[in-house]
Amino acid sequence: MEDIVNNKVVKVNHISMKFNLMEKRVDNLKEYIIKFFKNELRYQEFWALKDITFTLAKGERLGILGLNGAGKSTLLKIIAGVLKPTEGTISIKGRIVPLLELGAGFDAQYTGAENIYLYGAVLGYTRDFIREKYDEIVEFSELGDFIHVPVKNYSSGMKARLGFSIATIVDPEILILDEVLSVGDAKFRKKSEKKIMDMFDKGVTVLFVSHSLEQVKRLCDRAIILEKGCLIADGPIDEVSKLYEALVGETEKKPKKKKKKKKKKKPVPKDIPETNVQKEAVAQDEPETTKKQEAAAQDEPETTEKQEAAVQDAPTTNEQQKADVHDAPETSEQQKADVQDVSETTEKQEAAAQEGRDNSEPEQI
Amino acid sequence: MMSNAIRNFNKYKYLLFELIKKEIKLKYRRSFLGILWTLLEPILTTIVLTLVFTRMLDWGKSSDYPVYILTGRLLYSFFSSSTKSAMKAIRSNATMIKKVYVPKYIYPVSSVCSGYVTFLISMIVLLGAAFIFKIKPTVHLLTAVIPLVLLFVLALGVGLILATMAVFFRDMEYLWGVILMLVMYTSAIFYKTEKVDSKWIFYFNPLYFIIVNFRNAFFGHPMDMQALAIAAAYSFGALIIGIILFYKKQDKFILNI
């Protein structure tokens, strides 16, 4: 929108990405054929991205914000060309260098030197180019004689250093960063940051994903927010980061309420990644359920068993239950007694809950 | 689209070269004799097969039996090893495929190519054997190129089909092992076809027709045109199906690996 000049390097045009989550994963021929004939091949559709559109001009530095499961990585993968969108088109002008999980593409048996050629070839460099830059790569990676040792003997820091050195030996037009500004030790980190800053100065276009708003603010001049696969904000970094702060703050304020919410309610199907916001909404709507349950528990102690069953479906619940117990200020003696009966079941519940804790949930009581 | 594909291939042909080199280099890296195994292995297996089958199948006095076995065995072992590694190519390069865009066909193609390079190296053994058993080269030897090309095309086509299928169905790896055994026994590696009653079975095995013509060339007989036609039909058929299948399914690979 800001400029009419045709210097858009990234054009993302109404892209959507659909994943078929099979109810039960079928990966062998027998099952597939049986299910095929019984017409039991069912998929659950899940849209990781819905109708995303934006463009990036040369030199723009875009931060991509969003909670876990919002679709950030999917978007990056589509831009990097690794994934193909279900709908929509994308056009890229210029060389992309993805700095994602550095060193993941190395062959462990190969020495560092051999991997320079291999990984360089993967990134699309020519042989002459790599040969020419070889010394520079080795020097920047600070590996010294280790360069002739098989990569399987490298530490993860060494791998990352080598990966970074190879990937950044060219000046890319588009740089994809996924929280990699923390490579290696402090000294190398400084060096790599400087190198990236140099690229910034040369006018590289950047796509940056990070959970640290601080970093995004420092590096980017524009940001978008994804939520549940939808683009909900796009604009200059100051505005968007405020919005994001508000969004995150909102979700962080309410852990208590949220905990209460889930109690006995039907667990939300796991396939649909729910965000805290959603949960909170539910929670706010029916905070009184917990009370009811407490009451019920008093009258008939065997309900706890049902609760336990329910809890196993919805793993996070046990803490709320405890919270309930503490919270309820007017608890009578009798209730306390009940609570004690229940206490052994809560232990089991805890165990059950431990297995599948929803990590997107802030954990405080 | 076609010119696009070619431009893309040009960009990544150095990667193809690097991958082929890597597979060959790593194959023997930790072994004491290294690349010599490419030569030793067919010699040793041929000796074993000769010892076992000369007696068992009553071969008689025919002195070129070891060469007969060696021709069949070399071709078969290239076919089996390269299709097997092509089948696993997508999954064993999964980390790379998930991170960086690279045309995916490059992985199965490099598996087949690297197998072909070692296969060509092991041809030295065949030349040595021909010399020892005094098989005179004739003009027909020149036609050996044709079955060798068909063999490559066939392995590539089958490799692409298998690579695609193995992404979606892991069982392919086991199933293919069994099918390969069937291919081996119907390829007339260590017996002569005259003694086989039910010859129809050979028609299901393209490798057999390739071996037939390779042997013709090697032992100084003219080419069997029918065998050539069948082998060519199978080979190019497999390649076309392989390319179409791979092309249609490649975007789904990443969701399954």
XYZ file of C-alpha atoms in Angstrom:
622
model
C 0.000 0.000 0.000
C 2.747 2.441 0.842
C 4.501 2.527 -2.463
C 3.396 2.007 -5.978
C 6.882 1.347 -7.225
C 7.312 -2.217 -8.270
C 9.942 -3.190 -5.775
C 7.966 -5.841 -3.988
C 10.236 -8.759 -3.298
C 7.764 -10.931 -1.465
C 4.166 -11.125 -2.528
C 1.911 -13.355 -0.530
C -1.423 -13.629 -2.219
C -4.426 -15.036 -0.374
C -2.639 -18.120 0.767
C -4.315 -20.771 2.850
C -2.856 -23.970 4.116
C -4.928 -26.965 4.935
C -3.711 -30.002 6.767
C -5.602 -33.229 6.806
C -5.384 -34.642 10.231
C -6.302 -38.229 9.925
C -8.277 -39.475 12.850
C -5.979 -42.373 13.095
C -2.816 -42.208 11.146
C -2.799 -44.704 8.326
C 0.648 -45.406 7.028
C 0.526 -48.926 5.910
C -0.934 -50.352 2.811
C -3.160 -52.950 4.417
C -4.917 -50.494 6.649
C -5.245 -48.016 3.844
C -6.874 -50.503 1.530
C -9.198 -51.830 4.191
C -10.223 -48.380 5.218
C -10.545 -47.331 1.637
C -13.027 -50.047 0.871
C -14.888 -49.633 4.097
C -14.989 -45.958 3.295
C -13.452 -45.134 6.619
C -10.726 -42.865 5.437
C -11.711 -39.807 7.317
C -9.764 -36.701 7.597
C -10.222 -33.847 9.861
C -9.480 -30.637 8.136
C -7.378 -28.108 9.865
C -6.575 -24.763 8.385
C -3.196 -23.662 9.639
C -3.375 -20.483 7.593
C -6.427 -18.752 6.277
C -6.315 -16.248 3.477
C -3.092 -14.458 4.300
C -2.153 -11.567 2.078
C 0.713 -9.163 2.392
C 3.592 -7.823 0.402
C 7.083 -6.862 1.375
C 9.099 -4.208 -0.312
C 12.825 -4.417 -0.645
C 14.560 -3.567 2.588
C 11.515 -3.995 4.784
C 12.042 -5.959 7.955
C 8.958 -7.830 8.976
C 8.431 -9.354 12.379
C 5.925 -12.174 12.579
C 4.217 -12.359 15.939
C 1.770 -14.838 17.300
C 1.230 -17.382 19.996
C 2.237 -20.993 19.671
C 0.308 -22.700 16.926
C -0.708 -19.488 15.252
C 0.840 -20.546 11.967
C 4.110 -18.620 12.008
C 6.346 -21.514 11.081
C 3.939 -22.697 8.440
C 4.023 -19.262 6.892
C 7.819 -19.183 6.925
C 7.995 -22.626 5.380
C 5.677 -21.551 2.604
C 7.762 -18.467 1.913
C 10.931 -20.556 1.941
C 9.316 -22.823 -0.650
C 9.408 -25.913 1.516
C 5.649 -26.167 1.811
C 3.216 -25.491 -0.951
C 0.077 -23.605 0.003
C -3.271 -25.271 -0.528
C -4.671 -22.107 -1.995
C -3.234 -18.853 -3.167
C 0.039 -17.914 -4.729
C 3.314 -16.543 -3.613
C 6.008 -14.835 -5.586
C 9.533 -14.214 -4.482
C 12.162 -12.134 -6.169
C 15.745 -12.854 -5.308
C 17.728 -15.320 -3.301
C 16.304 -16.512 -0.021
C 18.594 -17.600 2.738
C 16.773 -19.384 5.514
C 18.589 -19.342 8.823
C 16.494 -22.031 10.418
C 17.940 -24.681 12.690
C 21.442 -24.146 11.503
C 23.390 -27.219 10.682
C 20.338 -29.435 10.446
C 21.231 -30.287 6.882
C 24.733 -31.544 7.537
C 25.799 -35.066 6.878
C 27.204 -36.412 10.122
C 29.752 -38.663 8.449
C 31.165 -35.921 6.336
C 33.873 -33.647 7.616
C 33.235 -29.969 8.069
C 35.121 -29.182 4.881
C 33.076 -31.613 2.838
C 29.906 -30.298 4.380
C 30.757 -26.803 3.259
C 30.519 -27.984 -0.328
C 27.461 -30.118 0.270
C 25.491 -27.563 2.213
C 26.601 -24.829 -0.155
C 25.223 -26.895 -3.023
C 21.957 -27.339 -1.155
C 21.677 -23.592 -0.837
C 22.223 -23.337 -4.568
C 25.791 -22.039 -4.686
C 28.071 -23.074 -7.520
C 31.219 -25.037 -6.979
C 33.517 -22.244 -8.046
C 31.797 -19.863 -5.720
C 32.221 -22.187 -2.751
C 35.825 -22.851 -3.582
C 36.469 -19.153 -3.723
C 34.766 -18.490 -0.420
C 35.989 -21.601 1.346
C 38.711 -19.904 3.385
C 36.413 -17.138 4.394
C 33.816 -19.613 5.623
C 36.337 -21.582 7.627
C 37.764 -18.457 9.119
C 34.430 -17.032 10.105
C 33.321 -20.278 11.701
C 36.485 -20.303 13.844
C 36.671 -24.055 13.578
C 40.363 -24.199 12.754
C 41.607 -27.739 12.415
C 38.245 -29.144 13.386
C 37.151 -28.445 9.850
C 38.667 -31.808 8.861
C 36.851 -33.751 11.558
C 33.539 -35.500 10.815
C 30.618 -33.371 11.846
C 29.265 -36.098 14.092
C 32.025 -35.178 16.537
C 31.049 -31.516 16.589
C 29.302 -29.837 19.444
C 25.989 -28.256 18.617
C 27.568 -24.828 18.864
C 30.224 -25.750 16.346
C 27.611 -27.062 13.966
C 25.572 -23.927 14.275
C 28.641 -21.784 13.722
C 29.544 -23.620 10.566
C 25.947 -23.512 9.357
C 25.754 -19.809 9.967
C 29.033 -19.177 8.200
C 27.985 -21.094 5.112
C 24.506 -19.632 4.905
C 25.609 -16.046 5.283
C 28.534 -16.098 2.896
C 26.310 -14.608 0.223
C 24.380 -11.410 0.547
C 20.857 -12.662 0.230
C 17.981 -10.531 -0.941
C 15.666 -12.147 1.562
C 16.696 -13.425 4.945
C 14.503 -15.679 7.029
C 15.347 -15.679 10.706
C 13.721 -17.973 13.222
C 15.180 -16.969 16.566
C 18.698 -17.785 15.540
C 20.424 -14.708 16.733
C 21.729 -16.751 19.609
C 24.294 -18.926 17.922
C 27.350 -20.247 19.682
C 29.152 -18.505 22.517
C 28.995 -14.846 23.415
C 31.862 -13.926 21.173
C 30.447 -15.614 18.138
C 27.031 -14.243 18.880
C 28.380 -10.753 18.720
C 30.091 -11.498 15.466
C 27.022 -13.070 13.906
C 24.825 -10.237 15.031
C 27.203 -7.820 13.466
C 27.092 -9.728 10.235
C 23.333 -9.682 10.208
C 23.344 -5.981 10.982
C 25.657 -5.443 8.035
C 23.147 -7.210 5.863
C 20.450 -4.964 7.225
C 22.491 -1.983 6.225
C 22.827 -3.335 2.745
C 19.075 -3.359 2.498
C 18.205 -7.007 2.877
C 14.556 -7.892 3.277
C 13.971 -9.753 6.507
C 11.317 -12.068 7.828
C 11.817 -12.596 11.506
C 9.957 -14.875 13.878
C 10.524 -14.537 17.562
C 8.678 -14.753 20.812
C 10.754 -11.983 22.217
C 8.893 -8.804 21.455
C 11.978 -6.968 22.593
C 14.057 -8.446 19.779
C 11.376 -7.885 17.213
C 11.082 -4.265 18.193
C 14.807 -3.847 17.916
C 15.189 -5.452 14.524
C 12.009 -4.890 12.602
C 10.238 -1.906 11.223
C 6.995 -3.638 10.487
C 5.092 -6.517 12.019
C 2.132 -8.766 11.520
C 0.217 -10.778 14.065
C -1.170 -14.167 13.298
C -3.862 -15.724 15.341
C -5.252 -19.140 14.633
C -4.058 -18.865 11.091
C -5.592 -15.479 10.398
C -3.772 -12.270 9.868
C -5.222 -9.971 12.485
C -2.855 -7.064 12.321
C -0.352 -5.593 9.913
C 1.411 -2.308 10.289
C 4.360 -0.374 11.671
C 6.118 -2.076 14.512
C 5.083 0.382 17.246
C 1.392 0.011 16.663
C 1.440 -3.695 16.161
C 3.626 -4.388 19.153
C 1.236 -2.445 21.368
C -1.581 -4.501 20.016
C 0.351 -7.651 20.603
C 1.217 -6.647 24.132
C -2.426 -6.058 24.769
C -3.265 -9.398 23.316
C -0.675 -11.245 25.323
C -1.399 -9.288 28.465
C -4.999 -10.205 28.173
C -4.188 -13.852 28.041
C -1.767 -13.635 30.899
C -4.033 -11.892 33.337
C -6.581 -14.537 33.720
C -4.904 -17.789 34.579
C -7.015 -18.335 37.636
C -10.279 -17.903 35.974
C -9.245 -20.035 33.147
C -8.280 -22.810 35.415
C -11.641 -22.865 36.940
C -13.331 -22.951 33.671
C -12.370 -26.279 32.447
C -13.306 -28.326 35.391
C -15.796 -30.729 34.128
C -16.647 -29.189 30.873
C -16.281 -31.304 27.860
C -12.673 -31.261 26.801
C -12.119 -29.419 23.608
C -10.997 -31.817 20.892
C -7.254 -31.900 20.910
C -6.942 -31.580 17.184
C -8.068 -28.047 17.260
C -5.302 -26.072 18.845
C -7.014 -23.724 21.173
C -5.488 -20.559 22.302
C -5.708 -19.146 25.701
C -7.961 -16.429 24.555
C -10.554 -18.858 23.515
C -10.344 -20.741 26.726
C -10.668 -17.648 28.694
C -13.768 -16.712 26.903
C -15.296 -19.995 27.854
C -14.094 -19.615 31.350
C -15.606 -16.271 31.787
C -18.896 -17.384 30.556
C -19.337 -20.039 33.136
C -17.395 -19.497 36.262
C -20.214 -20.821 38.337
C -19.838 -24.378 37.174
C -17.087 -24.961 39.640
C -19.249 -23.913 42.444
C -21.904 -26.285 41.385
C -19.468 -29.052 41.219
C -18.207 -28.358 44.636
C -21.701 -28.520 45.909
C -22.263 -31.727 44.109
C -19.119 -33.167 45.542
C -20.361 -32.545 49.030
C -23.535 -34.395 48.556
C -22.292 -37.419 46.815
C -18.644 -38.272 47.148
C -18.645 -40.750 44.306
C -18.816 -38.006 41.760
C -15.115 -37.584 42.251
C -14.635 -40.647 40.223
C -16.449 -39.182 37.366
C -14.357 -36.151 37.797
C -11.286 -38.148 37.603
C -12.415 -39.637 34.355
C -13.134 -36.249 32.999
C -9.839 -34.981 34.184
C -7.968 -37.545 32.263
C -9.424 -36.200 29.109
C -8.543 -32.707 29.993
C -5.157 -32.994 31.555
C -4.694 -29.523 32.851
C -7.569 -29.614 35.209
C -6.062 -30.950 38.359
C -4.488 -27.720 39.270
C -7.671 -25.867 39.008
C -9.233 -28.316 41.292
C -6.641 -27.645 43.864
C -7.119 -24.007 43.225
C -10.779 -24.463 43.836
C -10.139 -26.080 47.107
C -7.935 -23.261 48.245
C -10.065 -20.547 46.848
C -13.386 -21.453 48.250
C -13.192 -19.398 51.394
C -16.419 -20.491 52.967
C -15.499 -24.139 53.015
C -17.132 -25.766 55.995
C -15.633 -28.479 58.118
C -17.648 -31.051 56.370
C -16.317 -29.971 53.038
C -12.830 -30.254 54.309
C -13.499 -33.784 55.266
C -14.737 -34.439 51.813
C -11.702 -32.870 50.406
C -9.589 -35.266 52.329
C -11.420 -38.175 50.869
C -10.788 -36.792 47.537
C -7.152 -36.140 48.176
C -5.965 -39.519 47.038
C -7.833 -39.230 43.842
C -6.309 -35.861 43.192
C -2.955 -37.467 43.390
C -3.854 -39.802 40.655
C -5.215 -36.944 38.746
C -1.985 -35.146 39.108
C -0.141 -38.050 37.656
C -2.526 -38.214 34.774
C -2.292 -34.529 34.253
C 1.454 -34.539 34.271
C 1.552 -36.639 31.161
C -0.189 -34.281 28.908
C 0.078 -30.798 30.128
C -0.904 -28.241 27.645
C 2.232 -26.205 27.444
C 0.623 -23.182 25.972
C -0.903 -22.569 29.328
C 0.745 -20.355 31.891
C 1.270 -22.331 35.026
C 0.560 -20.497 38.126
C -1.830 -21.046 40.904
C 6.976 -25.469 -17.698
C 9.515 -27.604 -19.427
C 12.046 -24.785 -19.781
C 11.412 -23.907 -16.182
C 12.236 -27.427 -15.125
C 15.444 -27.361 -17.123
C 16.515 -24.042 -15.659
C 15.829 -25.396 -12.210
C 17.817 -28.508 -12.940
C 20.733 -26.451 -14.132
C 20.744 -24.553 -10.917
C 20.892 -27.716 -8.879
C 23.057 -29.935 -11.016
C 26.032 -29.169 -8.847
C 24.037 -30.403 -5.873
C 23.272 -33.573 -7.784
C 26.961 -34.023 -8.389
C 27.755 -33.426 -4.722
C 25.132 -35.927 -3.589
C 26.392 -38.592 -5.961
C 29.923 -38.002 -4.769
C 28.816 -38.163 -1.172
C 27.033 -41.464 -1.567
C 29.996 -43.074 -3.271
C 32.494 -41.641 -0.826
C 30.575 -42.632 2.259
C 29.731 -46.087 1.069
C 33.175 -47.417 1.678
C 34.612 -44.785 3.960
C 35.010 -46.920 7.018
C 36.029 -50.102 5.290
C 39.636 -51.107 5.080
C 39.677 -51.923 1.378
C 37.471 -49.012 0.417
C 36.394 -48.755 -3.173
C 38.099 -52.083 -3.929
C 34.997 -53.735 -2.550
C 33.163 -52.646 -5.663
C 35.374 -55.117 -7.515
C 35.829 -57.744 -4.850
C 32.196 -58.215 -4.010
C 31.026 -59.405 -7.446
C 34.106 -61.623 -7.783
C 33.429 -63.335 -4.492
C 29.700 -63.808 -5.030
C 30.344 -65.150 -8.503
C 32.762 -67.684 -7.087
C 30.170 -68.776 -4.554
C 27.409 -69.047 -7.151
C 29.690 -70.947 -9.511
C 30.680 -73.431 -6.834
C 27.107 -73.984 -5.772
C 25.342 -74.148 -9.095
C 27.796 -75.902 -11.382
C 27.175 -79.094 -9.501
C 23.613 -78.577 -8.549
C 22.247 -77.606 -11.918
C 24.468 -79.954 -13.869
C 25.984 -77.284 -16.025
C 28.292 -79.621 -17.833
C 31.593 -78.604 -19.242
C 30.699 -75.095 -20.400
C 33.675 -73.069 -19.287
C 32.205 -69.601 -19.503
C 29.665 -70.228 -16.778
C 31.319 -67.804 -14.335
C 31.095 -65.027 -16.916
C 27.459 -65.884 -17.564
C 26.728 -65.579 -13.860
C 28.753 -62.422 -13.494
C 26.871 -60.579 -16.258
C 23.519 -61.371 -14.689
C 24.666 -60.686 -11.191
C 26.209 -57.314 -11.903
C 23.091 -56.042 -13.600
C 20.784 -57.428 -10.977
C 22.760 -56.085 -8.036
C 22.798 -52.611 -9.528
C 19.055 -52.767 -10.035
C 18.311 -54.015 -6.561
C 20.648 -51.721 -4.644
C 19.796 -48.567 -6.533
C 16.039 -49.056 -6.364
C 16.309 -49.794 -2.674
C 18.296 -46.683 -1.930
C 16.087 -44.536 -4.173
C 13.098 -45.806 -2.240
C 14.576 -44.579 1.009
C 15.950 -41.358 -0.437
C 13.099 -39.086 0.535
C 12.884 -40.272 4.073
C 16.586 -40.322 4.767
C 16.873 -36.732 3.582
C 13.813 -35.636 5.516
C 15.633 -33.068 7.647
C 16.970 -31.337 4.583
C 13.646 -31.435 2.762
C 11.917 -29.826 5.709
C 14.376 -26.958 5.946
C 15.500 -25.819 2.542
C 13.835 -25.854 -0.825
C 15.546 -28.221 -3.207
C 13.822 -30.056 -6.059
C 12.955 -33.297 -4.367
C 13.591 -35.586 -7.303
C 17.247 -34.835 -6.842
C 17.452 -37.288 -3.944
C 16.170 -40.467 -5.636
C 17.952 -39.497 -8.844
C 21.244 -39.129 -7.032
C 20.774 -42.539 -5.406
C 20.309 -44.205 -8.763
C 23.175 -42.281 -10.328
C 25.643 -43.104 -7.601
C 24.651 -46.756 -7.855
C 25.244 -46.549 -11.583
C 28.708 -45.118 -11.139
C 29.804 -47.937 -8.871
C 28.138 -50.360 -11.260
C 30.204 -49.024 -14.135
C 33.352 -49.306 -12.045
C 32.557 -52.911 -11.235
C 32.392 -53.602 -14.962
C 36.174 -53.823 -14.751
C 35.681 -57.215 -13.148
C 33.689 -58.359 -16.139
C 36.436 -57.291 -18.514
C 38.969 -59.174 -16.412
C 36.797 -62.267 -16.382
C 36.301 -62.106 -20.142
C 40.034 -61.967 -20.562
C 40.627 -64.929 -18.253
C 37.926 -67.052 -19.884
C 39.071 -66.026 -23.362
C 35.894 -64.426 -24.606
C 36.782 -62.575 -27.749
C 35.230 -59.160 -28.246
C 33.128 -58.786 -31.380
C 31.338 -55.920 -33.063
C 28.255 -56.887 -31.100
C 29.955 -55.720 -27.963
C 29.169 -52.178 -29.050
C 25.460 -52.865 -28.714
C 25.974 -53.481 -24.993
C 25.428 -49.766 -24.553
C 21.733 -50.127 -25.332
C 20.817 -52.524 -22.524
C 23.001 -50.516 -20.178
C 21.065 -47.356 -20.956
C 17.750 -49.170 -20.625
C 18.864 -50.535 -17.295
C 19.497 -47.018 -16.031
C 16.156 -45.793 -17.297
C 14.370 -48.715 -15.709
C 16.081 -48.280 -12.351
C 15.327 -44.563 -12.394
C 11.669 -45.078 -13.230
C 11.160 -47.797 -10.666
C 13.163 -45.793 -8.135
C 10.897 -42.763 -8.547
C 7.767 -44.870 -8.200
C 9.109 -46.551 -5.087
C 10.354 -43.303 -3.564
C 6.883 -41.839 -3.891
C 5.085 -44.872 -2.545
C 7.462 -45.402 0.356
C 6.701 -41.938 1.691
C 3.078 -42.851 2.151
C 3.423 -46.536 2.952
C 6.340 -47.728 4.967
C 5.523 -51.327 4.092
C 6.890 -50.786 0.630
C 10.375 -51.325 1.967
C 9.584 -54.850 3.060
C 7.370 -55.641 0.138
C 10.014 -54.538 -2.323
C 12.548 -56.848 -0.710
C 10.280 -59.767 -1.510
C 9.584 -58.595 -5.033
C 13.309 -58.202 -5.624
C 13.823 -61.807 -4.671
C 11.250 -62.771 -7.253
C 13.017 -60.606 -9.811
C 16.293 -62.288 -9.001
C 14.969 -65.794 -9.528
C 13.249 -64.876 -12.770
C 16.255 -63.071 -14.198
C 18.105 -66.220 -15.243
C 21.197 -65.156 -13.378
C 22.532 -68.626 -12.699
C 20.555 -70.911 -14.977
C 19.900 -71.144 -18.694
C 16.444 -70.399 -19.900
C 16.202 -73.383 -22.202
C 15.493 -75.584 -19.244
C 12.578 -73.512 -18.002
C 9.117 -74.781 -18.951
C 6.895 -71.895 -18.095
C 8.569 -69.089 -20.001
C 5.610 -66.749 -19.562
C 6.970 -65.799 -16.189
C 9.826 -63.909 -17.792
C 7.421 -61.504 -19.408
C 6.744 -59.950 -16.040
C 10.374 -59.191 -15.477
C 11.868 -56.368 -17.555
C 15.260 -56.991 -16.043
C 15.367 -60.388 -17.696
C 15.107 -58.887 -21.182
C 17.810 -56.384 -20.416
C 20.138 -59.114 -19.216
C 19.388 -61.198 -22.307
C 20.555 -58.469 -24.632
C 23.532 -57.591 -22.516
C 24.674 -61.184 -22.679
C 24.071 -61.308 -26.408
C 26.338 -58.344 -26.859
C 28.943 -59.747 -24.576
C 29.056 -63.254 -25.983
C 29.027 -62.058 -29.574
C 25.433 -62.714 -30.597
C 23.187 -60.274 -32.431
C 20.614 -58.390 -30.477
C 17.261 -59.992 -29.711
C 14.854 -57.426 -31.108
C 11.786 -58.686 -29.306
C 13.594 -58.577 -25.994
C 14.781 -55.086 -26.804
C 11.270 -53.898 -27.559
C 9.864 -55.354 -24.359
C 12.697 -53.987 -22.250
C 12.352 -50.534 -23.783
C 8.599 -50.508 -23.282
C 8.961 -51.472 -19.638
C 11.794 -49.046 -18.970
C 10.284 -45.959 -20.504
C 6.858 -46.906 -19.205
C 8.263 -47.052 -15.688
C 10.068 -43.764 -16.145
C 6.980 -41.947 -17.392
C 4.789 -43.340 -14.640
C 7.499 -42.563 -12.121
C 7.844 -38.943 -13.195
C 4.101 -38.337 -13.265
C 3.533 -40.009 -9.910
C 6.414 -38.230 -8.264
C 5.458 -34.881 -9.713
C 1.868 -35.199 -8.577
C 2.644 -36.289 -5.064
C 5.796 -34.405 -4.206
C 4.067 -31.524 -2.455
C 2.522 -33.950 -0.026
C 5.822 -35.563 0.937
C 6.601 -33.109 3.651
C 3.345 -33.841 5.431
C 4.247 -37.494 5.674
C 7.898 -37.607 6.569
